Amino acid sequence: MPHPPKRLGAPCLDSETWENEILNATSRDPSSLLPLAPGLYLVATPIGNLDDITLRALRVLHNVDRIACEDTRHTQKLLNHFQIDVPTISCHEHNEDARARELVEMLKGGARIALVSDAGTPAISDPGSRLVAAAIEAGVRVIPIPGANAAVTALVASGLPTAEFAFLGFLPEKAGARRTRLEDLAGEARMTNSEASRTLIFYEAPHRILETLADLESIWGSTLRMVLARELTKVHEEFLRGTVAEIRRELASRDRIRGEFTLLVEPPLKTGQSGSAGATEKLSDRLARMQAENSIDEKEALKRLARELGQSKSELYRELQRQRARRK
Amino acid sequence: MPHPPKRLGAPCLDSETWENEILNATSRDPSSLLPLAPGLYLVATPIGNLDDITLRALRVLHNVDRIACEDTRHTQKLLNHFQIDVPTISCHEHNEDARARELVEMLKGGARIALVSDAGTPAISDPGSRLVAAAIEAGVRVIPIPGANAAVTALVASGLPTAEFAFLGFLPEKAGARRTRLEDLAGEARMTNSEASRTLIFYEAPHRILETLADLESIWGSTLRMVLARELTKVHEEFLRGTVAEIRRELASRDRIRGEFTLLVEPPLKTGQSGSAGATEKLSDRLARMQAENSIDEKEALKRLARELGQSKSELYRELQRQRARRK
């Protein structure tokens, strides 16, 4: 019995009303106006839409002594937008160790320092974790200020299982290493005893996405369920949902591919029949049949089956051993 | 060469200045004032500190036709705080399927509906994923509004590896099931080929935390590195960092244990020497020695070693098979 949407078509707020809205939205709890305690603040920043920043993040950025940035020029745009005038200092993968020592000295002297990355939650697939470790080591308080994170944002809107997930960052750039990585992950997924499928989350660059989809298809099978998220939180936010084959076809048909991708994969459950996971359920039976039909030995059968399944021989052999061990 | 903190001790903003601050912080981009497009908005809400909400989340909550809540009374407090007057409707684990059908009908009619959980990002370890799936199935647009998430918030400030992580939700409530789950995860971690340690993240209730720490200690060994986060984003936010034995001792010494816990575990790398992972590196050697020293057969040695390592016999046997297969 659907309720009719009552406020549908209500006029949108004009600019002034919206500003008052935000004013009213400001927490009037006096404790929120206390001076910031000394420490290292890990401040999440927007991943596309500049309004994806929290009230606390704005207050912290405004009140710290210094903002350590992955890229000071990039962050300056955000600070300008919010009229925040605080000195910045660079802290990126090429200077993080030296900078961490410097910043930790300041922190030990009672400074309030914010750490931000170019986008999202700092210290995940971003510089910052060494600074965090150094601060903890020095006994400095580390205060996380929650906010946007592309992996979690993509996950909840993907429609894929959310009860468990693994974030795996960027895949290796080189084709061989990337394939090995995906094969290892496929092997892992088959060995997982979880009842729920554990969604895997990667980041991928636009110029490698088609290759990566091809690898996924050959390793997991064309019916692998997955979602590609693109331009998250931006005007052209897009979710491509379907099998890896469908998504690859769709993407390949486009004139050009832009934007960072968040790639979400639903590994088939062990009991599933799709892809190579189902196939490996009866690995020894399948090998025996191949040997009989082609008059070949186990080694040769393994080689052929590995090619067929898009897996490495050694991985398949380990899987076979594991299955045999289980039956005992 | 540490820079002296220049703005240290600057007077904190008074209430009025801070309100102006937020006013200035408001995005003046006209597109942000457009009426909300129809669709299902997944809106992240604070996990403790009410200021951990984004400008966009406030705008969306203010402008939707209805807010679907895990607990309407709980969410009403948040809405009152921010003076948001929009009708709410319950959507929790006991009514989600029926409610999803109802809400999807409204959405198909062009409604703008927000989904929120009691705290954090909806549809992760929370109701909502079935509504999301139903909306996607019906071709309705699903728009994630990023914000707080306890797992990610705890992770970045933990000091544990962040390059990869697995979120695993709540552990089973029953002792046996919980132990099996942790054993499975320990087995998985040993089979992982990643070069980086993949931090595991769980949620745990205060009345079970000591038991769970005891299980972790017996399964992974007392030197397991871990972090417990408590009262995240609140005034008494706390991170306990150390080995599982240290943290268990600390917690056991307290008069009472309160607050939801986020529990982060750093599985030892294969090459590590600590805990059972190091021990299983030479499983067959160890078994052979036990057999020789005690004049027992392999089966009996396996049984004793399993007890010693706090693992199940079958798990140990699988691990042994895997190690033998690898040597070939």
PDB file of N, CA, C and O in Angstrom, chain A residues 67-103:
ATOM      1  N   ILE A  67      47.825  23.052   7.973  1.00  0.00           N
ATOM      2  CA  ILE A  67      47.170  21.960   7.255  1.00  0.00           C
ATOM      3  C   ILE A  67      48.202  21.257   6.383  1.00  0.00           C
ATOM      4  O   ILE A  67      48.768  21.868   5.467  1.00  0.00           O
ATOM      5  N   ALA A  68      48.469  19.995   6.683  1.00  0.00           N
ATOM      6  CA  ALA A  68      49.401  19.201   5.888  1.00  0.00           C
ATOM      7  C   ALA A  68      48.623  18.569   4.737  1.00  0.00           C
ATOM      8  O   ALA A  68      47.631  17.870   4.953  1.00  0.00           O
ATOM      9  N   CYS A  69      49.081  18.832   3.488  1.00  0.00           N
ATOM     10  CA  CYS A  69      48.314  18.468   2.294  1.00  0.00           C
ATOM     11  C   CYS A  69      49.112  17.526   1.397  1.00  0.00           C
ATOM     12  O   CYS A  69      50.317  17.693   1.246  1.00  0.00           O
ATOM     13  N   GLU A  70      48.401  16.628   0.736  1.00  0.00           N
ATOM     14  CA  GLU A  70      49.014  15.812  -0.308  1.00  0.00           C
ATOM     15  C   GLU A  70      49.522  16.751  -1.415  1.00  0.00           C
ATOM     16  O   GLU A  70      50.612  16.576  -1.935  1.00  0.00           O
ATOM     17  N   ASP A  71      48.696  17.747  -1.782  1.00  0.00           N
ATOM     18  CA  ASP A  71      49.066  18.721  -2.809  1.00  0.00           C
ATOM     19  C   ASP A  71      48.518  20.073  -2.350  1.00  0.00           C
ATOM     20  O   ASP A  71      47.304  20.284  -2.323  1.00  0.00           O
ATOM     21  N   THR A  72      49.420  20.965  -1.971  1.00  0.00           N
ATOM     22  CA  THR A  72      48.961  22.233  -1.375  1.00  0.00           C
ATOM     23  C   THR A  72      48.118  23.054  -2.359  1.00  0.00           C
ATOM     24  O   THR A  72      47.147  23.681  -1.953  1.00  0.00           O
ATOM     25  N   ARG A  73      48.473  23.017  -3.658  1.00  0.00           N
ATOM     26  CA  ARG A  73      47.697  23.822  -4.610  1.00  0.00           C
ATOM     27  C   ARG A  73      46.270  23.295  -4.743  1.00  0.00           C
ATOM     28  O   ARG A  73      45.309  24.040  -4.812  1.00  0.00           O
ATOM     29  N   HIS A  74      46.163  21.966  -4.774  1.00  0.00           N
ATOM     30  CA  HIS A  74      44.839  21.350  -4.870  1.00  0.00           C
ATOM     31  C   HIS A  74      43.986  21.718  -3.646  1.00  0.00           C
ATOM     32  O   HIS A  74      42.841  22.142  -3.781  1.00  0.00           O
ATOM     33  N   THR A  75      44.559  21.559  -2.471  1.00  0.00           N
ATOM     34  CA  THR A  75      43.804  21.829  -1.245  1.00  0.00           C
ATOM     35  C   THR A  75      43.468  23.313  -1.105  1.00  0.00           C
ATOM     36  O   THR A  75      42.427  23.672  -0.557  1.00  0.00           O
ATOM     37  N   GLN A  76      44.353  24.174  -1.639  1.00  0.00           N
ATOM     38  CA  GLN A  76      44.097  25.612  -1.530  1.00  0.00           C
ATOM     39  C   GLN A  76      42.758  25.990  -2.163  1.00  0.00           C
ATOM     40  O   GLN A  76      42.058  26.863  -1.665  1.00  0.00           O
ATOM     41  N   LYS A  77      42.394  25.294  -3.243  1.00  0.00           N
ATOM     42  CA  LYS A  77      41.104  25.580  -3.886  1.00  0.00           C
ATOM     43  C   LYS A  77      39.947  25.309  -2.924  1.00  0.00           C
ATOM     44  O   LYS A  77      39.004  26.082  -2.833  1.00  0.00           O
ATOM     45  N   LEU A  78      40.050  24.202  -2.213  1.00  0.00           N
ATOM     46  CA  LEU A  78      39.013  23.862  -1.232  1.00  0.00           C
ATOM     47  C   LEU A  78      38.980  24.915  -0.135  1.00  0.00           C
ATOM     48  O   LEU A  78      37.909  25.399   0.259  1.00  0.00           O
ATOM     49  N   LEU A  79      40.157  25.293   0.356  1.00  0.00           N
ATOM     50  CA  LEU A  79      40.229  26.269   1.444  1.00  0.00           C
ATOM     51  C   LEU A  79      39.686  27.629   0.984  1.00  0.00           C
ATOM     52  O   LEU A  79      38.949  28.292   1.721  1.00  0.00           O
ATOM     53  N   ASN A  80      40.014  28.009  -0.241  1.00  0.00           N
ATOM     54  CA  ASN A  80      39.487  29.274  -0.766  1.00  0.00           C
ATOM     55  C   ASN A  80      37.960  29.236  -0.843  1.00  0.00           C
ATOM     56  O   ASN A  80      37.284  30.183  -0.471  1.00  0.00           O
ATOM     57  N   HIS A  81      37.457  28.120  -1.334  1.00  0.00           N
ATOM     58  CA  HIS A  81      36.006  27.976  -1.472  1.00  0.00           C
ATOM     59  C   HIS A  81      35.310  28.205  -0.134  1.00  0.00           C
ATOM     60  O   HIS A  81      34.246  28.805  -0.062  1.00  0.00           O
ATOM     61  N   PHE A  82      35.905  27.715   0.934  1.00  0.00           N
ATOM     62  CA  PHE A  82      35.296  27.837   2.261  1.00  0.00           C
ATOM     63  C   PHE A  82      35.910  28.985   3.070  1.00  0.00           C
ATOM     64  O   PHE A  82      35.710  29.069   4.276  1.00  0.00           O
ATOM     65  N   GLN A  83      36.650  29.840   2.387  1.00  0.00           N
ATOM     66  CA  GLN A  83      37.256  31.014   3.025  1.00  0.00           C
ATOM     67  C   GLN A  83      38.027  30.654   4.293  1.00  0.00           C
ATOM     68  O   GLN A  83      37.854  31.264   5.350  1.00  0.00           O
ATOM     69  N   ILE A  84      38.830  29.633   4.170  1.00  0.00           N
ATOM     70  CA  ILE A  84      39.671  29.209   5.289  1.00  0.00           C
ATOM     71  C   ILE A  84      41.095  29.674   5.018  1.00  0.00           C
ATOM     72  O   ILE A  84      41.664  29.350   3.971  1.00  0.00           O
ATOM     73  N   ASP A  85      41.635  30.430   5.952  1.00  0.00           N
ATOM     74  CA  ASP A  85      42.948  31.036   5.739  1.00  0.00           C
ATOM     75  C   ASP A  85      43.930  30.489   6.774  1.00  0.00           C
ATOM     76  O   ASP A  85      44.149  31.098   7.814  1.00  0.00           O
ATOM     77  N   VAL A  86      44.477  29.344   6.490  1.00  0.00           N
ATOM     78  CA  VAL A  86      45.409  28.684   7.408  1.00  0.00           C
ATOM     79  C   VAL A  86      46.607  28.238   6.580  1.00  0.00           C
ATOM     80  O   VAL A  86      46.425  27.765   5.452  1.00  0.00           O
ATOM     81  N   PRO A  87      47.843  28.394   7.096  1.00  0.00           N
ATOM     82  CA  PRO A  87      49.008  27.986   6.294  1.00  0.00           C
ATOM     83  C   PRO A  87      49.007  26.491   6.001  1.00  0.00           C
ATOM     84  O   PRO A  87      48.646  25.681   6.862  1.00  0.00           O
ATOM     85  N   THR A  88      49.393  26.150   4.765  1.00  0.00           N
ATOM     86  CA  THR A  88      49.471  24.740   4.391  1.00  0.00           C
ATOM     87  C   THR A  88      50.932  24.313   4.309  1.00  0.00           C
ATOM     88  O   THR A  88      51.836  25.150   4.220  1.00  0.00           O
ATOM     89  N   ILE A  89      51.140  23.008   4.329  1.00  0.00           N
ATOM     90  CA  ILE A  89      52.485  22.452   4.206  1.00  0.00           C
ATOM     91  C   ILE A  89      52.335  21.126   3.458  1.00  0.00           C
ATOM     92  O   ILE A  89      51.375  20.387   3.696  1.00  0.00           O
ATOM     93  N   SER A  90      53.243  20.855   2.535  1.00  0.00           N
ATOM     94  CA  SER A  90      53.077  19.640   1.736  1.00  0.00           C
ATOM     95  C   SER A  90      53.497  18.402   2.528  1.00  0.00           C
ATOM     96  O   SER A  90      54.428  18.439   3.336  1.00  0.00           O
ATOM     97  N   CYS A  91      52.804  17.315   2.299  1.00  0.00           N
ATOM     98  CA  CYS A  91      53.146  16.019   2.913  1.00  0.00           C
ATOM     99  C   CYS A  91      52.680  14.940   1.943  1.00  0.00           C
ATOM    100  O   CYS A  91      51.517  14.562   1.932  1.00  0.00           O
ATOM    101  N   HIS A  92      53.592  14.528   1.062  1.00  0.00           N
ATOM    102  CA  HIS A  92      53.227  13.560   0.034  1.00  0.00           C
ATOM    103  C   HIS A  92      54.212  12.403   0.026  1.00  0.00           C
ATOM    104  O   HIS A  92      55.173  12.388   0.807  1.00  0.00           O
ATOM    105  N   GLU A  93      53.993  11.441  -0.854  1.00  0.00           N
ATOM    106  CA  GLU A  93      54.777  10.206  -0.769  1.00  0.00           C
ATOM    107  C   GLU A  93      56.287  10.428  -0.904  1.00  0.00           C
ATOM    108  O   GLU A  93      57.072   9.623  -0.430  1.00  0.00           O
ATOM    109  N   HIS A  94      56.691  11.558  -1.541  1.00  0.00           N
ATOM    110  CA  HIS A  94      58.121  11.761  -1.742  1.00  0.00           C
ATOM    111  C   HIS A  94      58.819  12.465  -0.577  1.00  0.00           C
ATOM    112  O   HIS A  94      60.036  12.476  -0.510  1.00  0.00           O
ATOM    113  N   ASN A  95      58.041  13.081   0.305  1.00  0.00           N
ATOM    114  CA  ASN A  95      58.693  13.772   1.421  1.00  0.00           C
ATOM    115  C   ASN A  95      58.116  13.378   2.785  1.00  0.00           C
ATOM    116  O   ASN A  95      58.391  14.019   3.791  1.00  0.00           O
ATOM    117  N   GLU A  96      57.290  12.315   2.771  1.00  0.00           N
ATOM    118  CA  GLU A  96      56.512  12.035   3.978  1.00  0.00           C
ATOM    119  C   GLU A  96      57.368  11.734   5.211  1.00  0.00           C
ATOM    120  O   GLU A  96      57.050  12.191   6.312  1.00  0.00           O
ATOM    121  N   ASP A  97      58.457  10.974   5.038  1.00  0.00           N
ATOM    122  CA  ASP A  97      59.247  10.609   6.217  1.00  0.00           C
ATOM    123  C   ASP A  97      59.880  11.832   6.885  1.00  0.00           C
ATOM    124  O   ASP A  97      59.783  12.014   8.097  1.00  0.00           O
ATOM    125  N   ALA A  98      60.514  12.685   6.049  1.00  0.00           N
ATOM    126  CA  ALA A  98      61.137  13.891   6.606  1.00  0.00           C
ATOM    127  C   ALA A  98      60.069  14.806   7.196  1.00  0.00           C
ATOM    128  O   ALA A  98      60.217  15.351   8.295  1.00  0.00           O
ATOM    129  N   ARG A  99      58.984  14.974   6.443  1.00  0.00           N
ATOM    130  CA  ARG A  99      57.923  15.859   6.902  1.00  0.00           C
ATOM    131  C   ARG A  99      57.286  15.350   8.189  1.00  0.00           C
ATOM    132  O   ARG A  99      56.930  16.151   9.074  1.00  0.00           O
ATOM    133  N   ALA A 100      57.147  14.050   8.287  1.00  0.00           N
ATOM    134  CA  ALA A 100      56.537  13.479   9.488  1.00  0.00           C
ATOM    135  C   ALA A 100      57.359  13.846  10.723  1.00  0.00           C
ATOM    136  O   ALA A 100      56.809  14.245  11.753  1.00  0.00           O
ATOM    137  N   ARG A 101      58.694  13.769  10.598  1.00  0.00           N
ATOM    138  CA  ARG A 101      59.552  14.131  11.738  1.00  0.00           C
ATOM    139  C   ARG A 101      59.328  15.585  12.145  1.00  0.00           C
ATOM    140  O   ARG A 101      59.190  15.902  13.328  1.00  0.00           O
ATOM    141  N   GLU A 102      59.265  16.445  11.134  1.00  0.00           N
ATOM    142  CA  GLU A 102      59.061  17.870  11.356  1.00  0.00           C
ATOM    143  C   GLU A 102      57.713  18.138  12.038  1.00  0.00           C
ATOM    144  O   GLU A 102      57.635  18.859  13.041  1.00  0.00           O
ATOM    145  N   LEU A 103      56.674  17.557  11.470  1.00  0.00           N
ATOM    146  CA  LEU A 103      55.327  17.799  11.996  1.00  0.00           C
ATOM    147  C   LEU A 103      55.165  17.223  13.399  1.00  0.00           C
ATOM    148  O   LEU A 103      54.492  17.812  14.250  1.00  0.00           O
TER     149      LEU A 103
END
